[in-house]
CSV table of C-alpha atoms in Angstrom, one decimal:
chain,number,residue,atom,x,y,z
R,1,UNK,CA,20.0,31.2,7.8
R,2,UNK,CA,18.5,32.4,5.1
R,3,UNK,CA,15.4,30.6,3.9
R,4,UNK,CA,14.6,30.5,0.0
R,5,UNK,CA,11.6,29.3,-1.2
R,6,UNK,CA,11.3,27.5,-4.6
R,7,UNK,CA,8.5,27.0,-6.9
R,8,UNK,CA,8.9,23.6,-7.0
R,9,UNK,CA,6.1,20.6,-6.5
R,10,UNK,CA,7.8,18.0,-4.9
R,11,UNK,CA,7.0,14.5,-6.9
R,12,UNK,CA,5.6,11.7,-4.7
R,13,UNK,CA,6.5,8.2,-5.5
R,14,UNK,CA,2.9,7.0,-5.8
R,15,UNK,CA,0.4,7.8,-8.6
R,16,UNK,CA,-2.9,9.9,-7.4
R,17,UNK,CA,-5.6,11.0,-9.3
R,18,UNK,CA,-5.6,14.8,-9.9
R,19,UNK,CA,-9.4,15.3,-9.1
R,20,UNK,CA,-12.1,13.3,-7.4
R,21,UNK,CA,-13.1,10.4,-9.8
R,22,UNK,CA,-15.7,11.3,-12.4
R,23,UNK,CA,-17.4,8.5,-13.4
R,24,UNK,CA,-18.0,4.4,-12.3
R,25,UNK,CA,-15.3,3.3,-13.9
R,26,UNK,CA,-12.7,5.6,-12.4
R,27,UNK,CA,-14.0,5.3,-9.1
R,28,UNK,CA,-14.0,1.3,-9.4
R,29,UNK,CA,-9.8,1.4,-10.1
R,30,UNK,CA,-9.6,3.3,-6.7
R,31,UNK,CA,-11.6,1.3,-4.8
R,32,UNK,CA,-9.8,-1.6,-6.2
R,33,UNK,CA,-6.3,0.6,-5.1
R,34,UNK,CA,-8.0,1.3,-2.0
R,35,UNK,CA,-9.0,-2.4,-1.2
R,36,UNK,CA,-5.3,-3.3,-1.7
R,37,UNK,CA,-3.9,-1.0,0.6
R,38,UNK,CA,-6.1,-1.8,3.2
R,39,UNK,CA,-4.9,-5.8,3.0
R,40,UNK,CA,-1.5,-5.0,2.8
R,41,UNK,CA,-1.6,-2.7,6.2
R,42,UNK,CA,-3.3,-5.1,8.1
R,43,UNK,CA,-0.8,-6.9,10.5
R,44,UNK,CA,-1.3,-8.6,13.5
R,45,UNK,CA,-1.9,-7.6,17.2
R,46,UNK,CA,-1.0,-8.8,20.1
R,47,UNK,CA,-5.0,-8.4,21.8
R,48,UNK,CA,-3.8,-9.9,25.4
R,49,UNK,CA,-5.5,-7.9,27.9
R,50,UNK,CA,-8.2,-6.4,25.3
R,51,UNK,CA,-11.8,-6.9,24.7
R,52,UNK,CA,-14.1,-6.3,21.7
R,53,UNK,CA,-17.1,-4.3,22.9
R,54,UNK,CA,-20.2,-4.7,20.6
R,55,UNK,CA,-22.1,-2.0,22.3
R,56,UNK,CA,-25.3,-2.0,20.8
R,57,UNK,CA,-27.0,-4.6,18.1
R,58,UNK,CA,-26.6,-3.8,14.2
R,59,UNK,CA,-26.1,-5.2,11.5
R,60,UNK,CA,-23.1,-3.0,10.5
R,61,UNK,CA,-20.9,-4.0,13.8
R,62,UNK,CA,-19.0,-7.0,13.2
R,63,UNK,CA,-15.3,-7.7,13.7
R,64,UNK,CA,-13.1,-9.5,11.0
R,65,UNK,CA,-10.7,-12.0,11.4
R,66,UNK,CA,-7.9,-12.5,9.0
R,67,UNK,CA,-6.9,-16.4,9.4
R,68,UNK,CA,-3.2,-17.4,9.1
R,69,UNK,CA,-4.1,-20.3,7.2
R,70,UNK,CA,-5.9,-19.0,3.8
R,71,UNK,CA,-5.8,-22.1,1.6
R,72,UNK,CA,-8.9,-24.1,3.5
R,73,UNK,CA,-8.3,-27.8,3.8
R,74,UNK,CA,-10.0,-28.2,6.9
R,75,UNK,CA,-10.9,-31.3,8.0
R,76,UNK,CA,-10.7,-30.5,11.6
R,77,UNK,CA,-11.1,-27.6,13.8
R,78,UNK,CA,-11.6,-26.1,17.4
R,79,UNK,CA,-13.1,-23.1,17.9
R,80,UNK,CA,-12.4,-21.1,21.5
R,81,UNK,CA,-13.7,-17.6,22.5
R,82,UNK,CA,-14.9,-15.5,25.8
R,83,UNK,CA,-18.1,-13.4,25.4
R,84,UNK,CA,-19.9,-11.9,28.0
R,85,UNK,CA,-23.9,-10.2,27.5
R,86,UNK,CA,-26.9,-8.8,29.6
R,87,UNK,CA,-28.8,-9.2,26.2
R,88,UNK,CA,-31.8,-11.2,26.1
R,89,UNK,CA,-32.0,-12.3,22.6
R,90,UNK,CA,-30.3,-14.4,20.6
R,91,UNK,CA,-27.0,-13.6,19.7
R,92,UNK,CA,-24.1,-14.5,16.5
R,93,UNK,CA,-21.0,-14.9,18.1
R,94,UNK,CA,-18.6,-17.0,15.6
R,95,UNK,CA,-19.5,-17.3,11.9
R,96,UNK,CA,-17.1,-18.7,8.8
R,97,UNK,CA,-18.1,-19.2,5.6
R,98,UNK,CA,-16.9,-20.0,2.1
R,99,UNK,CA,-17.6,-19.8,-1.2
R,100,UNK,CA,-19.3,-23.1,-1.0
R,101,UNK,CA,-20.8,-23.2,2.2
R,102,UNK,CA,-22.8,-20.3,4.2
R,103,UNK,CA,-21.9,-21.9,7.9
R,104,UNK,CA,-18.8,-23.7,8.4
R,105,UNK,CA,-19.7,-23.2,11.3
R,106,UNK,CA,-22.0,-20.6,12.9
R,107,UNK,CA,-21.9,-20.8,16.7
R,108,UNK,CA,-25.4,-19.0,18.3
R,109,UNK,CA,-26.4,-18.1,21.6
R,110,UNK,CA,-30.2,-18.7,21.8
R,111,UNK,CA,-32.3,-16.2,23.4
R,112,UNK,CA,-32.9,-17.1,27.4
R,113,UNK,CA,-30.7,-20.1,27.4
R,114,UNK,CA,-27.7,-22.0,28.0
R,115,UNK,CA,-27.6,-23.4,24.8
R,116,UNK,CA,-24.8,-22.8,22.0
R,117,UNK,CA,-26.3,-23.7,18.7
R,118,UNK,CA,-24.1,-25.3,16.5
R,119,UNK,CA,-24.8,-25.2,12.5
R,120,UNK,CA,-22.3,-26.7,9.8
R,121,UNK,CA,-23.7,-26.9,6.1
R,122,UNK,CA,-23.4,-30.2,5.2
R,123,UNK,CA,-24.0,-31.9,1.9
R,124,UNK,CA,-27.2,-34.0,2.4
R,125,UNK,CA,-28.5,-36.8,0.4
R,126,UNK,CA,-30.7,-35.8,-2.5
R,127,UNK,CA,-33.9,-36.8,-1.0
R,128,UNK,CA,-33.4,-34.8,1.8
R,129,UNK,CA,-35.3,-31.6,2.2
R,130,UNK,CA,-32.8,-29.8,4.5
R,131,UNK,CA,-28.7,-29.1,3.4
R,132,UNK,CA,-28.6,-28.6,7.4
R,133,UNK,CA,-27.2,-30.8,10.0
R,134,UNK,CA,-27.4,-29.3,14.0
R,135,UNK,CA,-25.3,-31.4,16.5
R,136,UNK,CA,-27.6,-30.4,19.1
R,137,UNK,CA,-30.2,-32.3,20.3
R,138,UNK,CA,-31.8,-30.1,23.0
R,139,UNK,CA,-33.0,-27.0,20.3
R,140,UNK,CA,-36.3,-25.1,20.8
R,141,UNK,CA,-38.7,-26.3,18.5
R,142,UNK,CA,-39.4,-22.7,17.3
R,143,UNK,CA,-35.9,-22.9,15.8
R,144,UNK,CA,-33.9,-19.6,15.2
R,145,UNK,CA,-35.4,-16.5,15.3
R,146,UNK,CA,-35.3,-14.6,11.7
R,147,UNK,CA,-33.6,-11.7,10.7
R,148,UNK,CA,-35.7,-8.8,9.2
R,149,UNK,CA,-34.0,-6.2,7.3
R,150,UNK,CA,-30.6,-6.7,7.3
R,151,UNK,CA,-28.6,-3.3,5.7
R,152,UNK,CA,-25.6,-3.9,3.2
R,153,UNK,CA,-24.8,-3.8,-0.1
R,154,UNK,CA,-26.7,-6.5,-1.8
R,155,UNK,CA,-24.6,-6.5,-5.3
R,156,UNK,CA,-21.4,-4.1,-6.2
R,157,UNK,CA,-22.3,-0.9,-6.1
R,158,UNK,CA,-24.3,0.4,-9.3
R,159,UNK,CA,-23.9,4.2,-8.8
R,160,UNK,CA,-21.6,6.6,-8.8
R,161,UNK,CA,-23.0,7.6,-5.3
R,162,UNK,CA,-23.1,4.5,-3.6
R,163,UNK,CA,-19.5,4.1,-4.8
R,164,UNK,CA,-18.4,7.2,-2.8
R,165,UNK,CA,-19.7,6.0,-0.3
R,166,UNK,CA,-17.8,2.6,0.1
R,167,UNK,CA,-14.5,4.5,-1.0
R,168,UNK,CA,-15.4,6.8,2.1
R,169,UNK,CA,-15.6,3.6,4.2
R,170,UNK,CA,-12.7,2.2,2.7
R,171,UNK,CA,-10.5,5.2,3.5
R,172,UNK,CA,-11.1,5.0,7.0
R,173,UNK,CA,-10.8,1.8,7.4
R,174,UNK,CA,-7.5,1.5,6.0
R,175,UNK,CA,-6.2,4.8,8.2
R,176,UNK,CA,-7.3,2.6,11.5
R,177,UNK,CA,-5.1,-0.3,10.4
R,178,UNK,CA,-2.2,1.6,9.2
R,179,UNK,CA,0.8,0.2,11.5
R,180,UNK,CA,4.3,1.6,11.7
R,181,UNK,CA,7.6,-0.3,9.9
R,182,UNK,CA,10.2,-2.0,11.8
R,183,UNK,CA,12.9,-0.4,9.7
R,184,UNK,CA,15.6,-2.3,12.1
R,185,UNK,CA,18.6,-2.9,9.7
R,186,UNK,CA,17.3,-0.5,7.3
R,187,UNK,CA,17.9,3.4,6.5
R,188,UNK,CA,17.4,5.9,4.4
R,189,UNK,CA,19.6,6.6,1.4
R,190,UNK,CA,18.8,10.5,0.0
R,191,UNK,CA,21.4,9.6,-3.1
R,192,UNK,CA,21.7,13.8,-4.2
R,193,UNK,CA,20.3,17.1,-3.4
R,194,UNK,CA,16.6,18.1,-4.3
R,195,UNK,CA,14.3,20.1,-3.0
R,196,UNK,CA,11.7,17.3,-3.7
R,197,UNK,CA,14.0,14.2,-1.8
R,198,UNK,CA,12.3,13.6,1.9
R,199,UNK,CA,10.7,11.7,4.7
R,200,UNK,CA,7.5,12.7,6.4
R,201,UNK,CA,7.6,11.3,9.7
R,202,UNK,CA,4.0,10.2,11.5
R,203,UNK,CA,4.4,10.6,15.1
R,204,UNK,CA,2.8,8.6,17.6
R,205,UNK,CA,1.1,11.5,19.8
R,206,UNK,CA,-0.7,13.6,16.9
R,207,UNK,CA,-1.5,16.2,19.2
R,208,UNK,CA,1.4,17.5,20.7
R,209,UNK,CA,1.6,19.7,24.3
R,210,UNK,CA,5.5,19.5,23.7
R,211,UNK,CA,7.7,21.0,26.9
R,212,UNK,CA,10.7,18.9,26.2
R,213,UNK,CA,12.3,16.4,23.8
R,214,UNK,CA,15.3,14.0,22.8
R,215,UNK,CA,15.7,13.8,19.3
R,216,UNK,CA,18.4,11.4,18.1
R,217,UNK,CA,19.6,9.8,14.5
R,218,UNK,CA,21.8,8.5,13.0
R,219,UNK,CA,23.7,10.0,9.5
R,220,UNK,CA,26.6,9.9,6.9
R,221,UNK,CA,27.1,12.4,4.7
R,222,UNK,CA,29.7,12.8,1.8
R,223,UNK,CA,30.7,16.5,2.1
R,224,UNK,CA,30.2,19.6,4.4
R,225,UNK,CA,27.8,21.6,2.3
R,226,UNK,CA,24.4,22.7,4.1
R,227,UNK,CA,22.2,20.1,5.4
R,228,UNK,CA,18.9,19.8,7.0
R,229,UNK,CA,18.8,16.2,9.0
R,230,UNK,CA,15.4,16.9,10.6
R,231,UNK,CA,12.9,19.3,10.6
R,232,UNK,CA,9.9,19.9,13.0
R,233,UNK,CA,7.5,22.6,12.1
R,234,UNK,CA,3.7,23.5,13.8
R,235,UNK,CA,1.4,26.2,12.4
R,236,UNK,CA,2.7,28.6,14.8
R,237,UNK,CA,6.3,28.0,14.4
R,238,UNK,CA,8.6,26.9,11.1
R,239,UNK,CA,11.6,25.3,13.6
R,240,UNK,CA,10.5,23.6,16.5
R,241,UNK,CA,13.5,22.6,15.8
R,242,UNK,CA,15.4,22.6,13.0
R,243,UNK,CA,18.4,20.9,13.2
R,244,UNK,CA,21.4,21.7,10.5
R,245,UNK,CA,24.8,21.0,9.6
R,246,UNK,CA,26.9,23.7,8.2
R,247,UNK,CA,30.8,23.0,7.2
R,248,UNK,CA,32.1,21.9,10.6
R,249,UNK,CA,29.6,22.9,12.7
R,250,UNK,CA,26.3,21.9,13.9
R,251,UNK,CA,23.1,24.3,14.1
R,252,UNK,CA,20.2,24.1,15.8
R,253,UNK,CA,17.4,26.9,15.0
R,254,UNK,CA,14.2,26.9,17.6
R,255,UNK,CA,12.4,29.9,16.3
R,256,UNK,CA,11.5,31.1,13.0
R,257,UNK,CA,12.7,34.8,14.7
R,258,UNK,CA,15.9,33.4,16.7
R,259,UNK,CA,19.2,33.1,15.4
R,260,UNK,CA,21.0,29.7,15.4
R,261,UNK,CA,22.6,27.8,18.5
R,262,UNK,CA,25.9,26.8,17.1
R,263,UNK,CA,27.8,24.2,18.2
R,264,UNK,CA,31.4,23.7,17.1
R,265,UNK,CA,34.1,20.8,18.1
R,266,UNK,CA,31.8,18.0,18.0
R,267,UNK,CA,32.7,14.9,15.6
R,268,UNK,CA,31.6,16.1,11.9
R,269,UNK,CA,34.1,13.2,9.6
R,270,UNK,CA,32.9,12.7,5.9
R,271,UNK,CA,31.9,9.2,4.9
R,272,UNK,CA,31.3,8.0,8.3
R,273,UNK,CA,27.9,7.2,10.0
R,274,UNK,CA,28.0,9.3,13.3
R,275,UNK,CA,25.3,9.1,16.5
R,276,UNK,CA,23.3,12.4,16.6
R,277,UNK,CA,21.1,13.1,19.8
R,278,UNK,CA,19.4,16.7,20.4
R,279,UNK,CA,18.3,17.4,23.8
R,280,UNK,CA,15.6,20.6,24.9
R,281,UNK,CA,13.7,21.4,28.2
R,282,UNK,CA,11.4,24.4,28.1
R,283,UNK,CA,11.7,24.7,31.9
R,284,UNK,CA,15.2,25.5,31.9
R,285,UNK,CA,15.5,26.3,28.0
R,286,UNK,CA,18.7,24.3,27.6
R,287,UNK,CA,19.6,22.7,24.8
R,288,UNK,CA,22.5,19.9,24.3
R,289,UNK,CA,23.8,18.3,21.5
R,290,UNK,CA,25.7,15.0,21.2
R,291,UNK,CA,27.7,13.4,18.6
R,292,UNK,CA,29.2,10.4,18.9
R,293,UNK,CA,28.6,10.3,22.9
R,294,UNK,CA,30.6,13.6,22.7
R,295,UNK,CA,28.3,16.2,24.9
R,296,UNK,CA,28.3,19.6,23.8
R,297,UNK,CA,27.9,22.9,26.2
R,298,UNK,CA,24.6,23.4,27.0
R,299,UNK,CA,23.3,26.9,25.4
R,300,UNK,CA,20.0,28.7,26.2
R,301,UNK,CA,17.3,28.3,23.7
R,302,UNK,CA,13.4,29.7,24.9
R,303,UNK,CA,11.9,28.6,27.7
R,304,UNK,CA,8.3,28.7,29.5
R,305,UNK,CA,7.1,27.1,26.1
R,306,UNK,CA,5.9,24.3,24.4
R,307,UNK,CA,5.5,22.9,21.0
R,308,UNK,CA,1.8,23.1,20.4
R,309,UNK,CA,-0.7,21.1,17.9
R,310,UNK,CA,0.0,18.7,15.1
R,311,UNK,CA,3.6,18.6,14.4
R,312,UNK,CA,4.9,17.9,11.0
R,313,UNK,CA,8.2,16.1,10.9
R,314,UNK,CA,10.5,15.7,7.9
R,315,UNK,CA,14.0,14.2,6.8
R,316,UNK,CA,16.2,15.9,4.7
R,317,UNK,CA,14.7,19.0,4.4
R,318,UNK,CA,13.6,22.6,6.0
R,319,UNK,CA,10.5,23.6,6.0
R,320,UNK,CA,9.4,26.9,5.5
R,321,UNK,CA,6.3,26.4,5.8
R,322,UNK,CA,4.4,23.9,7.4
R,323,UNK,CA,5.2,20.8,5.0
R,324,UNK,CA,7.1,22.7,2.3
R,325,UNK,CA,8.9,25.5,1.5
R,326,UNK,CA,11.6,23.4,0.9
R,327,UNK,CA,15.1,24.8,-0.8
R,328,UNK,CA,17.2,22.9,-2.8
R,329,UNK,CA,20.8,24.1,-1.4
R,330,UNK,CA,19.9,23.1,1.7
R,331,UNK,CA,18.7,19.8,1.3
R,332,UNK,CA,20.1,16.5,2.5
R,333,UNK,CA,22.3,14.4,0.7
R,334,UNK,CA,23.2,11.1,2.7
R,335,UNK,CA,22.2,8.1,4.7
R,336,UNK,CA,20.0,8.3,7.9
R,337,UNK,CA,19.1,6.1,10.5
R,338,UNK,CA,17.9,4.7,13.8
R,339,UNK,CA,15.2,7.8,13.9
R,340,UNK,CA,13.8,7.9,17.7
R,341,UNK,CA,12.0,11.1,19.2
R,342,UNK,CA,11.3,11.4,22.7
R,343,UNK,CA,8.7,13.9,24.7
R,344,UNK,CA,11.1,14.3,27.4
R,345,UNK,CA,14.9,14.3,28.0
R,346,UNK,CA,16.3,11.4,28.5
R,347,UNK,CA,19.6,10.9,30.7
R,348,UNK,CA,23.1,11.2,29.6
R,349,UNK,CA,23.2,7.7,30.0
R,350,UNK,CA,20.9,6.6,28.0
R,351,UNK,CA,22.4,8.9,25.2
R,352,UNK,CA,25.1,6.8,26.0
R,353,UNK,CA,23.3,3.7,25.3
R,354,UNK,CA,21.6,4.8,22.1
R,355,UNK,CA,25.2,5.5,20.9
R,356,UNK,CA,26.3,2.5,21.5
R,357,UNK,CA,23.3,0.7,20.8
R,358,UNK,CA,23.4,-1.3,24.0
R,359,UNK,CA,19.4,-1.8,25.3
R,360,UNK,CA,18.4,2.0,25.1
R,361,UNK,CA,14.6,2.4,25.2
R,362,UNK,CA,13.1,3.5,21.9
R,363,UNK,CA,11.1,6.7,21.5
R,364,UNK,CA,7.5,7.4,22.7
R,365,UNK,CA,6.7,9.9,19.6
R,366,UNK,CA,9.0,8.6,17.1
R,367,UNK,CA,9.9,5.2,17.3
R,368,UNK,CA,12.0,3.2,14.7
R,369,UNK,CA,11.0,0.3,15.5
R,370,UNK,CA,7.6,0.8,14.6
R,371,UNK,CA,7.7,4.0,12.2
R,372,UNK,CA,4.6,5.2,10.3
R,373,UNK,CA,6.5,7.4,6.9
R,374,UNK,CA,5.8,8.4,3.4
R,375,UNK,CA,9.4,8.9,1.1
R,376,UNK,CA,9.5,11.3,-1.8
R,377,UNK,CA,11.4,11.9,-4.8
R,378,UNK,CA,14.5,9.3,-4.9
R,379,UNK,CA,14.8,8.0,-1.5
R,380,UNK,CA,15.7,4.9,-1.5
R,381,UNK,CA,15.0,2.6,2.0
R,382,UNK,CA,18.0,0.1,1.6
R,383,UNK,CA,19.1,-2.9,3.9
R,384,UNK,CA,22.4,-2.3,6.0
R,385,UNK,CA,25.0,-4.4,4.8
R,386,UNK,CA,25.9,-7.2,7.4
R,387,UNK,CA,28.8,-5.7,8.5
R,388,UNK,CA,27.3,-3.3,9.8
R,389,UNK,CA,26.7,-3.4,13.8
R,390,UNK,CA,23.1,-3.6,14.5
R,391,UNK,CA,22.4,-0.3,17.0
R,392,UNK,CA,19.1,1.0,16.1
């Protein structure tokens, strides 16, 4: 096939700044982006099983917890936790606090003892020389030990420097609570033909050590010109693979240097979603296609191989290069679906299954279910109408 590149940028969806921020007041609006991004990626876990390991004391380890209820109100509360510790001194372990109020409450561990400290701010009578009320009678006379040089912003951040570094922070913690989509009932509309329409696909093993897969999707397409559905690509290799639909056949490329597998006779109808599912093993070097539960003849690809490092994965179009190189005739046009990648083959029958939608287990690199993506260009990610039979 030949590959053509163009010279041009694809447009992302989202606005960026073209340089690193010059001054306060540019870097402020990002942070401001960046503290909105971070909220709206956190979502919740399921921790049963897990721990929280503090493994040293500082004042820049702390874990924050994201209440369901946001609106206060409370007039009530229980408060349960684990916590296990060889340490010696005493110890946080629960703190709330509002704009009102510093401890609503703060449960502490005191040093050497069995005693939980309980502190609620309270609002004491006028005369009173104390806003505190501890509903604990048995507390050392000493009282809590104080804390000397505690290290954190103590107002916004007044340079240009300290801002970097916050945005730095920021950054990172938004990447570590990025969580994948459940884009059940949902696809992918790419509504025409452009070189800057596609999907980047974030799989779930970043590194990968690749010696076989199952890719399968779901499409529809509205004529038979060239198509890329999906697109792998590595810094050593463009098509790792590349799979393609020409006219009435499928083709499936595996090296930038090899010539196309094509496979002809399998289901191709306009207008119509169909079940896709590519199969490889670099022991054998086989590789299968389905459509529609229809297996094709197994043809030899490479074997003794495997796809190594980072890959990059893209709907809709071929990559050239790693994450471009992308040509406009040979671009998607289409709906696709029910994306699922696999790091080994999986059984005819459960082909079978994903075809039919009936309990097939979703993919261990790629996973629709819980899909981490970025959309260019004019894809649009649209709900399936309710007539529609839910299979993904």
């Amino acid at each position: 096939m030949p590959l053509v590149t163009k010279n041009q940028e694809p447009q992302q969806t989202s606005y960026s700044f073209k340089t690193v921020p010059q001054t306060l007041e540019e870097m402020e609006k990002l942070l401001v982006l960046l503290v909105l991004i971070a909220g709206c990626n956190l979502q919740a876990q399921e921790l049963s099983g897990k721990v929280v390991v503090f493994p040293k004391r500082s004042y820049t380890d702390y874990v924050t917890l994201k209440p369901e209820k946001t609106d206060g109100g409370l007039k009530a509360m229980t408060v349960c936790l684990r916590y296990i510790s060889d340490d010696k001194y005493g110890q946080t372990l629960f703190s709330m606090a509002t704009s009102g109020h510093h401890n609503t409450p703060l449960l502490y561990k005191y040093a050497d003892s069995l005693t939980v400290i309980i502190i609620i701010k309270a609002d004491a009578p006028k005369n009173h020389s104390s806003s505190f009320r501890v509903a604990e009678q048995n507390l050392p006379k000493h009282g809590l030990e104080k804390r000397q040089n505690p290290h954190f912003f103590k107002t916004v951040p007044q340079t240009l420097g300290e801002m970097e570094k916050l945005l730095v922070l920021l950054v990172l913690i938004a990447g570590c609570y990025s969580q994948g989509q459940d884009l059940h009932f949902k696809m992918f509309t790419f509504p025409k033909k452009s070189a800057s329409d596609y999907v980047i696909l974030k799989p779930t093993n970043a590194e990968g050590h690749l010696k076989a897969m199952t890719i399968c999707l779901r499409f529809g397409i509205g004529d038979h010109s060239e198509q890329a559905l999906f697109s792998m690509a590595t810094s050593a290799h463009h098509n790792t693979p590349l799979l393609f639909k020409r006219g009435n056949r499928y083709e499936v490329y595996m090296r930038v240097t090899e010539n196309p597998l094509l496979f002809y006779g399998l289901p191709n109808e306009l207008n119509k979603w169909h079940s896709y599912c590519f199969t490889w093993d670099s022991v054998t070097g086989l590789v299968q296609l389905w459509v529609d539960g229809v297996g094709s003849t197994k043809q030899m690809a490479h074997k003794s191989g495997s796809v190594e490092g980072s890959p990059s994965i893209i709907l809709g179009q071929d990559q050239d290069k790693v994450g471009g190189g992308f040509d406009e005739s040979e671009s998607f046009a289409g709906h696709i679906r029910g994306v699922h990648v696999w790091d080994y083959v999986i059984s005819d029958c459960e082909i079978q299954h994903y075809t039919s939608g009936s309990g097939f287990k979703h993919g261990n690199v790629i996973n629709w279910k819980n899909l981490n993506y970025e959309s260019y260009g004019d894809v649009v990610i649209e709900k399936m109408s309710g007539c529609h039979p839910s299979l993904d």
